[in-house]
CSV table of C-alpha atoms in Angstrom, one decimal:
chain,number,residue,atom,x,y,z
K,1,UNK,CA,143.4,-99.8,-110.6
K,2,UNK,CA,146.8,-100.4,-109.4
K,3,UNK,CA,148.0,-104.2,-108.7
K,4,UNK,CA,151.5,-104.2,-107.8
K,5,UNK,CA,151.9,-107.5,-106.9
K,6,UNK,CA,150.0,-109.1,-110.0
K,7,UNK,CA,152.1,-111.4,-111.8
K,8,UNK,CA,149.4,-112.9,-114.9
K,9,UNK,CA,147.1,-110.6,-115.9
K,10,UNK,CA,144.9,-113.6,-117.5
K,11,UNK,CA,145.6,-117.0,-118.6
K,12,UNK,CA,142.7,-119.3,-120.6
K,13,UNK,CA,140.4,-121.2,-118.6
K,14,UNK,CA,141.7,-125.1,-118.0
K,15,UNK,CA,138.9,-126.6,-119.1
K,16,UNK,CA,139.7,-125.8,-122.9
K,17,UNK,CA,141.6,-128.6,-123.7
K,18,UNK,CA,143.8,-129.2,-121.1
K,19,UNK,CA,143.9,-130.5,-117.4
K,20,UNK,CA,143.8,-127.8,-114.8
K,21,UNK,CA,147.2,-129.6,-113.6
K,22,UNK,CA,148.9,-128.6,-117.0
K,23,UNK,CA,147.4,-125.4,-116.9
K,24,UNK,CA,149.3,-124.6,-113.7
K,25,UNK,CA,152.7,-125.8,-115.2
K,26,UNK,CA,152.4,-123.7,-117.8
K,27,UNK,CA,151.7,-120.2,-115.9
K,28,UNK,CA,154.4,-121.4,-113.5
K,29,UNK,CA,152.1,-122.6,-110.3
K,30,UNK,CA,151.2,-118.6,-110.7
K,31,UNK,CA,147.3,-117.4,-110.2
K,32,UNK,CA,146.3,-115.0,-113.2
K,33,UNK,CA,143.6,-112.0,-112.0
K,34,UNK,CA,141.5,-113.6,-115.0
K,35,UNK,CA,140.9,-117.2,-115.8
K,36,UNK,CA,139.1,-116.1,-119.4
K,37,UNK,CA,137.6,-117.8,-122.0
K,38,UNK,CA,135.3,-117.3,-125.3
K,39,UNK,CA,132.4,-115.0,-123.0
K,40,UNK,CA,134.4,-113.7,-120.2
K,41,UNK,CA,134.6,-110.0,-121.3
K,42,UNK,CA,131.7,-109.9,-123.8
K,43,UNK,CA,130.8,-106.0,-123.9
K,44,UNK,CA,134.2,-104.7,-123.0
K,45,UNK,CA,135.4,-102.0,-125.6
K,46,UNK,CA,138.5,-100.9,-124.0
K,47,UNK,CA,141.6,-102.4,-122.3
K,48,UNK,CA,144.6,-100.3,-121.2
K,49,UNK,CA,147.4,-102.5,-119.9
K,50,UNK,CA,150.9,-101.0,-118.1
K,51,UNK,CA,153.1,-103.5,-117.6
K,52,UNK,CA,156.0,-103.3,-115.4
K,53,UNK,CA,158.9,-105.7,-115.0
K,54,UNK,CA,157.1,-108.5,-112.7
K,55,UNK,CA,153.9,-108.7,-114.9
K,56,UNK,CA,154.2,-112.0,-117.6
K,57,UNK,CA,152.6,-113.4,-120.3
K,58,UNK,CA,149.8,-110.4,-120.6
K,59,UNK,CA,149.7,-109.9,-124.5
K,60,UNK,CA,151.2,-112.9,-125.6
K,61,UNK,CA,150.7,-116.8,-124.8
K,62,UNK,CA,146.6,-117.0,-123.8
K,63,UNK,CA,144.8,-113.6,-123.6
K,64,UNK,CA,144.3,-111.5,-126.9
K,65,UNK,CA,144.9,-115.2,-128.4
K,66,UNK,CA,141.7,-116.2,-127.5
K,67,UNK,CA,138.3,-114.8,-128.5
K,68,UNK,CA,137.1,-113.2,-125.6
K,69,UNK,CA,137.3,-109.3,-126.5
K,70,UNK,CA,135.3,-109.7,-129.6
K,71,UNK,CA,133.8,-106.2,-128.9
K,72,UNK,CA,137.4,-104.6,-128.2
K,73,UNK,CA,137.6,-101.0,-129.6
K,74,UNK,CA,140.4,-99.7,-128.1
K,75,UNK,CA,143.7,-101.3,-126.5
K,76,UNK,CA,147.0,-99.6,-125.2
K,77,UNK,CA,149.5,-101.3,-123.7
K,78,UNK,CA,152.2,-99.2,-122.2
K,79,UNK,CA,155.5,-100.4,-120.2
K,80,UNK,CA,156.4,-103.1,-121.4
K,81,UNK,CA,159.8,-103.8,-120.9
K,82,UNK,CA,161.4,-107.0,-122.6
K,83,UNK,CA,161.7,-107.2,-126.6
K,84,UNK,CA,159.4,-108.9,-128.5
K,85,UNK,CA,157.3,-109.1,-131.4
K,86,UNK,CA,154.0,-107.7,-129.7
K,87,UNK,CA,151.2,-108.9,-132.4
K,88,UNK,CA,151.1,-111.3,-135.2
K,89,UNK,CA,148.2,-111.2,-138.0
K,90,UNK,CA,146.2,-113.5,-136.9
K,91,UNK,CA,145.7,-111.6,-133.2
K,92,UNK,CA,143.8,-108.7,-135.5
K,93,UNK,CA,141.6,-111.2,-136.5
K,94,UNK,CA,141.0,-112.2,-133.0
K,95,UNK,CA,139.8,-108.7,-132.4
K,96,UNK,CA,137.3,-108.2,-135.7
K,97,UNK,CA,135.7,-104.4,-133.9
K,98,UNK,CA,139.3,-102.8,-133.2
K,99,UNK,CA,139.5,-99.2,-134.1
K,100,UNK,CA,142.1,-97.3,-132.1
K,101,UNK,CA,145.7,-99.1,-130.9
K,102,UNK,CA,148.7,-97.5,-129.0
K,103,UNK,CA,151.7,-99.1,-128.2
K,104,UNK,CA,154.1,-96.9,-125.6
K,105,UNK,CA,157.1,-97.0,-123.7
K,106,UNK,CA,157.9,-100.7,-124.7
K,107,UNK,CA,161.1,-102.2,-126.1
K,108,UNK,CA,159.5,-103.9,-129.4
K,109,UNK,CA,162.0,-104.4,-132.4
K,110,UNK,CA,159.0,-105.3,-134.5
K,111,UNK,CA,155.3,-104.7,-133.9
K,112,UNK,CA,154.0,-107.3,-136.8
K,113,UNK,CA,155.3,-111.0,-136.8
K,114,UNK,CA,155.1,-112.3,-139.9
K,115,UNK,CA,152.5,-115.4,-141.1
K,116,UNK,CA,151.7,-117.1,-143.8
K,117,UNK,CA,148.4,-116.4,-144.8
K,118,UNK,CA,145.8,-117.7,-147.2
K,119,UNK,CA,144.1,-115.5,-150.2
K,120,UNK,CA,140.9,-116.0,-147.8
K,121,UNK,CA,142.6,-114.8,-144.6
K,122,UNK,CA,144.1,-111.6,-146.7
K,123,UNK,CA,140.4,-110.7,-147.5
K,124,UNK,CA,139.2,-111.0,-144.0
K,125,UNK,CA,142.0,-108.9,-142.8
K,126,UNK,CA,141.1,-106.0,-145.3
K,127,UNK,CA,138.0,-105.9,-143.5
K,128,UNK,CA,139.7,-105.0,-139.9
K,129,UNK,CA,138.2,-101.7,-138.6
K,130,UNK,CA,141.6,-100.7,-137.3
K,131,UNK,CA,141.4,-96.6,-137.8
K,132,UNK,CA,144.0,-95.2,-135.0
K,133,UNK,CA,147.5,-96.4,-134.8
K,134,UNK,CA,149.9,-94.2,-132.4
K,135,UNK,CA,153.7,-95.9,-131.4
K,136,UNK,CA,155.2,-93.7,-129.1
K,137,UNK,CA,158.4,-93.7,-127.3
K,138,UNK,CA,159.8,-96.8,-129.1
K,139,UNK,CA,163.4,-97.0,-128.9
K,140,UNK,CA,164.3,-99.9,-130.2
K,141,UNK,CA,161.6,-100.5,-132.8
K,142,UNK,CA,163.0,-101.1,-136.6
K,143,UNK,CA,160.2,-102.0,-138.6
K,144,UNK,CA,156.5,-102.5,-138.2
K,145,UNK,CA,157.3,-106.0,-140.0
K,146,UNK,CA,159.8,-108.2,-141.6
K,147,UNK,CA,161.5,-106.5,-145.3
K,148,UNK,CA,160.5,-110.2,-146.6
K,149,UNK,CA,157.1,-110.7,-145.4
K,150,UNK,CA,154.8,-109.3,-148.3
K,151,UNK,CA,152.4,-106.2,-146.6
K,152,UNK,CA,149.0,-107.2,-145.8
K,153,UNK,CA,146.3,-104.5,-146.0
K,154,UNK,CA,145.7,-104.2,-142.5
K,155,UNK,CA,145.8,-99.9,-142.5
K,156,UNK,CA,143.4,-100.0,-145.2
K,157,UNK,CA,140.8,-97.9,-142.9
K,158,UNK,CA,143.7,-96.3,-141.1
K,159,UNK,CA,142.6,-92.8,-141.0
K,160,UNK,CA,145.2,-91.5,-138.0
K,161,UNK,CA,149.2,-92.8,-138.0
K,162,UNK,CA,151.1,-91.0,-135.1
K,163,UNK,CA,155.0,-92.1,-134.7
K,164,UNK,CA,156.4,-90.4,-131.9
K,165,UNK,CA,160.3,-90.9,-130.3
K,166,UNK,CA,161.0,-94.4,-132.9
K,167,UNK,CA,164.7,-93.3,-133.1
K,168,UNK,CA,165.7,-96.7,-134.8
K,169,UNK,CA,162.3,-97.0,-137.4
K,170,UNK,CA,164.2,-96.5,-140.8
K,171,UNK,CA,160.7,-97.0,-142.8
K,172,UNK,CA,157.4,-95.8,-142.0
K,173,UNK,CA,155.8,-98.1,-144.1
K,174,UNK,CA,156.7,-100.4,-147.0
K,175,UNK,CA,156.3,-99.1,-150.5
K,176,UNK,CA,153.5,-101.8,-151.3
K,177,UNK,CA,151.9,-100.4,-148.9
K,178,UNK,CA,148.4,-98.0,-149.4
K,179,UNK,CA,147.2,-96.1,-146.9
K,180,UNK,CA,144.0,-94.7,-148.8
K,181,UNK,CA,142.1,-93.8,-145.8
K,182,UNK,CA,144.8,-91.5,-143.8
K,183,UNK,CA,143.6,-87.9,-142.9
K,184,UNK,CA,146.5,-87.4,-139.9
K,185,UNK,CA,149.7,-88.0,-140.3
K,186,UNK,CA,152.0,-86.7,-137.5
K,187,UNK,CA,156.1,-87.9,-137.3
K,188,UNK,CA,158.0,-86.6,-134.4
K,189,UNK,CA,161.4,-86.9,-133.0
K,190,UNK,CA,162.3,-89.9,-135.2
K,191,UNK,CA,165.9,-90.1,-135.7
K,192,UNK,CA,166.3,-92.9,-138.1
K,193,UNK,CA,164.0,-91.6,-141.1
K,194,UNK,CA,166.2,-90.6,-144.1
K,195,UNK,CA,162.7,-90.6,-146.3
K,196,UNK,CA,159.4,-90.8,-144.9
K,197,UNK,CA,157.0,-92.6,-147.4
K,198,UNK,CA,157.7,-93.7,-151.5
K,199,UNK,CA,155.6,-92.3,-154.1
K,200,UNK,CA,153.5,-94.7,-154.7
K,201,UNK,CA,152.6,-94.3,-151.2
K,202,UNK,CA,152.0,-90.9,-151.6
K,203,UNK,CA,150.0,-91.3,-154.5
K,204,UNK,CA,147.6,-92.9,-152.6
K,205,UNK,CA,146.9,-90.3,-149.5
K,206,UNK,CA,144.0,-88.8,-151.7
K,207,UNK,CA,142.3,-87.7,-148.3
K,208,UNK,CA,145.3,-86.9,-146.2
K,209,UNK,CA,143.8,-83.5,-144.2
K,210,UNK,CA,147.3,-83.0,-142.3
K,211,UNK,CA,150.6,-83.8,-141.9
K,212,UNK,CA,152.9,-82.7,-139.6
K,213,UNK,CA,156.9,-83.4,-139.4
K,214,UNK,CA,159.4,-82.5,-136.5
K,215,UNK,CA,162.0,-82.8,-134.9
K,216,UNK,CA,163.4,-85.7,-137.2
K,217,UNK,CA,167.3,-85.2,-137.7
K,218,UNK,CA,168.6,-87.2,-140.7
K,219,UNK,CA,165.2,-86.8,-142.7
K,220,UNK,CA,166.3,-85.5,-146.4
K,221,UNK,CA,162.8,-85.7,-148.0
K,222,UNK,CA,159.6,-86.8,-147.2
K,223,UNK,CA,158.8,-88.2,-150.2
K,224,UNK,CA,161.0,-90.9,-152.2
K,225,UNK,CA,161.0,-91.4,-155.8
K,226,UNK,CA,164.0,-94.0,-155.7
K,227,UNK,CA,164.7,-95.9,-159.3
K,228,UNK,CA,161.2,-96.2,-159.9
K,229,UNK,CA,159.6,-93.4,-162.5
K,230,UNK,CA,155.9,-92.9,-161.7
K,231,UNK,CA,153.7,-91.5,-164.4
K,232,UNK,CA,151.4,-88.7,-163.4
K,233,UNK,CA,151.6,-86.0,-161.1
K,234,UNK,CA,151.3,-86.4,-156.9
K,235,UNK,CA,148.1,-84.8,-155.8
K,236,UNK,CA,147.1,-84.3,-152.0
K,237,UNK,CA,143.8,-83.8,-153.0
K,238,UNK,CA,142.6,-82.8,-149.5
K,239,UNK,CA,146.0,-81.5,-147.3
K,240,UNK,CA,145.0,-78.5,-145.7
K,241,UNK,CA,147.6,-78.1,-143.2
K,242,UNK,CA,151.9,-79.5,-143.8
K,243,UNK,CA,153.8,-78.5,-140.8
K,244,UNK,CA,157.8,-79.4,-141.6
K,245,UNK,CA,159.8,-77.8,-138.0
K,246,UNK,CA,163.2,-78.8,-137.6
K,247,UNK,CA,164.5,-80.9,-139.6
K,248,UNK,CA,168.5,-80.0,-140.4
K,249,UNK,CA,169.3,-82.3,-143.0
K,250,UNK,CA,165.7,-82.4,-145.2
K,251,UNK,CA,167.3,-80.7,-148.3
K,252,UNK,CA,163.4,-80.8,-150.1
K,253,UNK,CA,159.9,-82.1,-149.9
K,254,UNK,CA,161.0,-84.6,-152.5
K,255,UNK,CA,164.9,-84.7,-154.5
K,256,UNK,CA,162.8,-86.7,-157.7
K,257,UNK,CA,161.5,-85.2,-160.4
K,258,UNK,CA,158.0,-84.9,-159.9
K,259,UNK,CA,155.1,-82.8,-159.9
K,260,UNK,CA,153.4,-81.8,-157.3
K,261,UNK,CA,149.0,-80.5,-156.4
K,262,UNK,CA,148.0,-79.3,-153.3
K,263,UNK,CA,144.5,-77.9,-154.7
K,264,UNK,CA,143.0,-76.7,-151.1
K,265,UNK,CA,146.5,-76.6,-148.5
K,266,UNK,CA,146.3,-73.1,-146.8
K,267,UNK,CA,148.7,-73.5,-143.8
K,268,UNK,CA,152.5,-74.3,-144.1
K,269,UNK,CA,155.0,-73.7,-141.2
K,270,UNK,CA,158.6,-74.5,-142.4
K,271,UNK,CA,160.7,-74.2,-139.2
K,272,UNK,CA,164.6,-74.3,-138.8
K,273,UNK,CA,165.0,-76.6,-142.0
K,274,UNK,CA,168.8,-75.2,-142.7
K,275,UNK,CA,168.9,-77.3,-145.8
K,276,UNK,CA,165.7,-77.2,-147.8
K,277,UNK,CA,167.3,-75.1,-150.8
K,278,UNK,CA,163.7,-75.8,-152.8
K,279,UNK,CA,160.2,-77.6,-151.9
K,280,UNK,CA,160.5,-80.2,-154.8
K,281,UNK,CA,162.5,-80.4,-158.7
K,282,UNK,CA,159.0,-80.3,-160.9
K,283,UNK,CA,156.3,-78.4,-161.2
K,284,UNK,CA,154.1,-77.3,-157.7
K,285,UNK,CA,150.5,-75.9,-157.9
K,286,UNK,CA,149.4,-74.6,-154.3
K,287,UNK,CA,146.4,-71.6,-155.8
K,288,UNK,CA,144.5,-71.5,-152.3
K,289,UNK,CA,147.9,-71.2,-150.1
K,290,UNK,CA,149.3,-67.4,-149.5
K,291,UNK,CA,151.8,-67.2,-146.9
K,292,UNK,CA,154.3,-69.4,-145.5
K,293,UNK,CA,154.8,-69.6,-141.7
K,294,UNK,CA,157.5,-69.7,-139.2
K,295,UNK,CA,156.0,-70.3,-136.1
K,296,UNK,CA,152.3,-72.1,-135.5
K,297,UNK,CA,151.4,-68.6,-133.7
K,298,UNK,CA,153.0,-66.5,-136.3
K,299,UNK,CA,149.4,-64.7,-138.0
K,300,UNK,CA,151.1,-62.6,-140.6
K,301,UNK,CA,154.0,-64.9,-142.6
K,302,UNK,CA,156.2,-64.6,-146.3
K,303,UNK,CA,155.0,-65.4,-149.6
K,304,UNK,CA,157.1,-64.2,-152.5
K,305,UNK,CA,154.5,-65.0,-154.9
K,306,UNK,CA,154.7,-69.2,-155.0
K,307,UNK,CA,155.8,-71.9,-152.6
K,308,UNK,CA,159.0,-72.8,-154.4
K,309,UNK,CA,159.8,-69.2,-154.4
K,310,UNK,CA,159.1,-68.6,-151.2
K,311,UNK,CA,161.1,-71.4,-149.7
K,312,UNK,CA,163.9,-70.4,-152.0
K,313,UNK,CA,164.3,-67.0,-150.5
K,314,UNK,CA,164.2,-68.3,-146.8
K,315,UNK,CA,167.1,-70.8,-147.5
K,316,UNK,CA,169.3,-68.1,-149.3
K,317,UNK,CA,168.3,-65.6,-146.3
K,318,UNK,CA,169.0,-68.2,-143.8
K,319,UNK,CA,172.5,-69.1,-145.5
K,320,UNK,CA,173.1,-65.0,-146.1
K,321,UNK,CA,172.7,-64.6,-142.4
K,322,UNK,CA,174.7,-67.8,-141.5
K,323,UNK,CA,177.4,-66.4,-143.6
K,324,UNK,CA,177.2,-63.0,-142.1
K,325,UNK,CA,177.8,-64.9,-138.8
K,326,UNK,CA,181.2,-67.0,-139.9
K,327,UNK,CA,182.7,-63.7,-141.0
K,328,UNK,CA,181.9,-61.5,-137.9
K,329,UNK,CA,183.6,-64.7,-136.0
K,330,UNK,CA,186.2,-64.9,-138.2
């Protein structure tokens, strides 16, 4: 349904502690479509809002603030066009059945504001059923939350993380953070991304199924050991599939010197990655993969007998040829 001239999509009702004069100040003598309160919506499980630059006060102020979409599944909200912090810790409490949330085409520096938070309220937050989290076309976004604020473990049951066209997000997601329960991971067009995740991140994606990384320009390895020496190896117990497609400046899957298991991955596409000289520095076991691909399509692609030498011989190939190229011109 399309309401042009709609100005409030919903405001809480007057009569919760406050005149219906004051209410009226407050929304500017403007109607809302919704007057809600605690029962308004009480089976609704999905809200898509597109804002566009007339439509005020949707996210914020009254509506996801009170407890009226208590059996929310899904929300997207899409078009909005002033800056702002969109959420703040305590609206995923408000929304205790939440699984699936898309934020697109908005102008967000930050998605999380930070709070303090009592030991109790960090409990009740692990508990969120939040499972889907896609942020697309994001130009101005930096960081999901503050450096300062300690991480909260609200992507505990995360289990698909999509960041498409966030050309300013420097850091996926803090190094405190665990995401223990992410099988899809897909990164695309993200200009700002010199590493993707830390190690100890890493460490924890025990049932990652896919990951898939494009089209990122100033990327130089997915993932970053920094100062930090981590004992053990790095095992992606369940990646099948690892897609890495154009990415100039990613010079290796990870510059630190660690090992590296990937007991069951059987597709890898490595596409125009002029850089990547060698997958990672340790050791790398891969003893169900056989062939590295160049396109998605491509059936048949090279294997020189191991991953590391495989992706060795495509970067001296691809440098032969380059070379090839400069002296023709020349």
């Amino acid at each position: 349904i399309e309401c042009h001239k709609v100005e409030i999509f919903a405001a809480e009702c007057p009569c919760f502690g406050e005149t219906h004069t004051e209410s009226q100040v407050k929304i500017s003598n403007q109607q809302p479509l919704f007057w809600v309160d605690e029962i308004t919506f009480p089976i609704l499980e999905e809200l898509r809002l597109k804002q566009n630059d007339t439509v005020k006060g949707t996210w914020h102020s009254q509506v996801l603030s009170t407890k009226c979409f208590k059996k929310l599944k899904v929300l997207e909200l899409m078009c909005i066009p002033e800056k702002s912090t969109v959420l703040s810790y305590c609206f995923i409490q408000s929304l205790p059945n939440l699984e699936k949330l898309v934020l697109s085409d908005a102008s967000f520096c930050q998605i999380f504001q930070s709070e303090e938070l009592r030991d109790e309220e960090r409990h009740a937050l692990r508990l969120t059923r939040l499972s889907e989290l896609r942020l697309s076309k994001l130009p101005e976004l930096t960081r999901l939350w503050e450096k300062e604020c300690q991480p909260i473990p609200i992507f505990c049951n995360l289990r698909i993380l999509e960041v498409l066209e966030c050309g300013k997000l420097k850091t996926l997601v803090p190094s405190l953070v665990s995401l223990e329960n992410l099988t899809n991971l897909e990164v695309s067009r993200c200009h700002g991304f010199i590493n993707l995740i830390a190690c100890s991140t890493a460490k924890s994606l025990m049932l990652l199924e896919r990951m898939s990384i494009t089209d990122c320009e100033i990327i130089e390895e997915i993932v970053a050991c920094g100062g930090d020496e981590m004992e053990g190896d790095i095992v992606f117990a369940r990646l099948k599939y690892l897609q890495l497609s154009c990415l100039p400046s990613l010079a290796s899957f990870c510059l630190g010197d660690h090992n590296f298991e990937f007991p069951v991955l059987r597709k890898v596409i490595v596409r125009e990655c002029p850089k990547m000289k060698i997958f990672c520095q340790g050791d790398l076991s891969t003893p169900e993969l056989k062939q590295v691909q160049l396109t998605e399509e491509e059936e048949k692609g090279r294997w020189e007998g191991d991953l590391k030498t495989t992706i060795k011989q495509l970067f001296e190939e691809m440098n032969a040829g380059n070379s090839e190229v400069t002296e023709v011109t020349n």
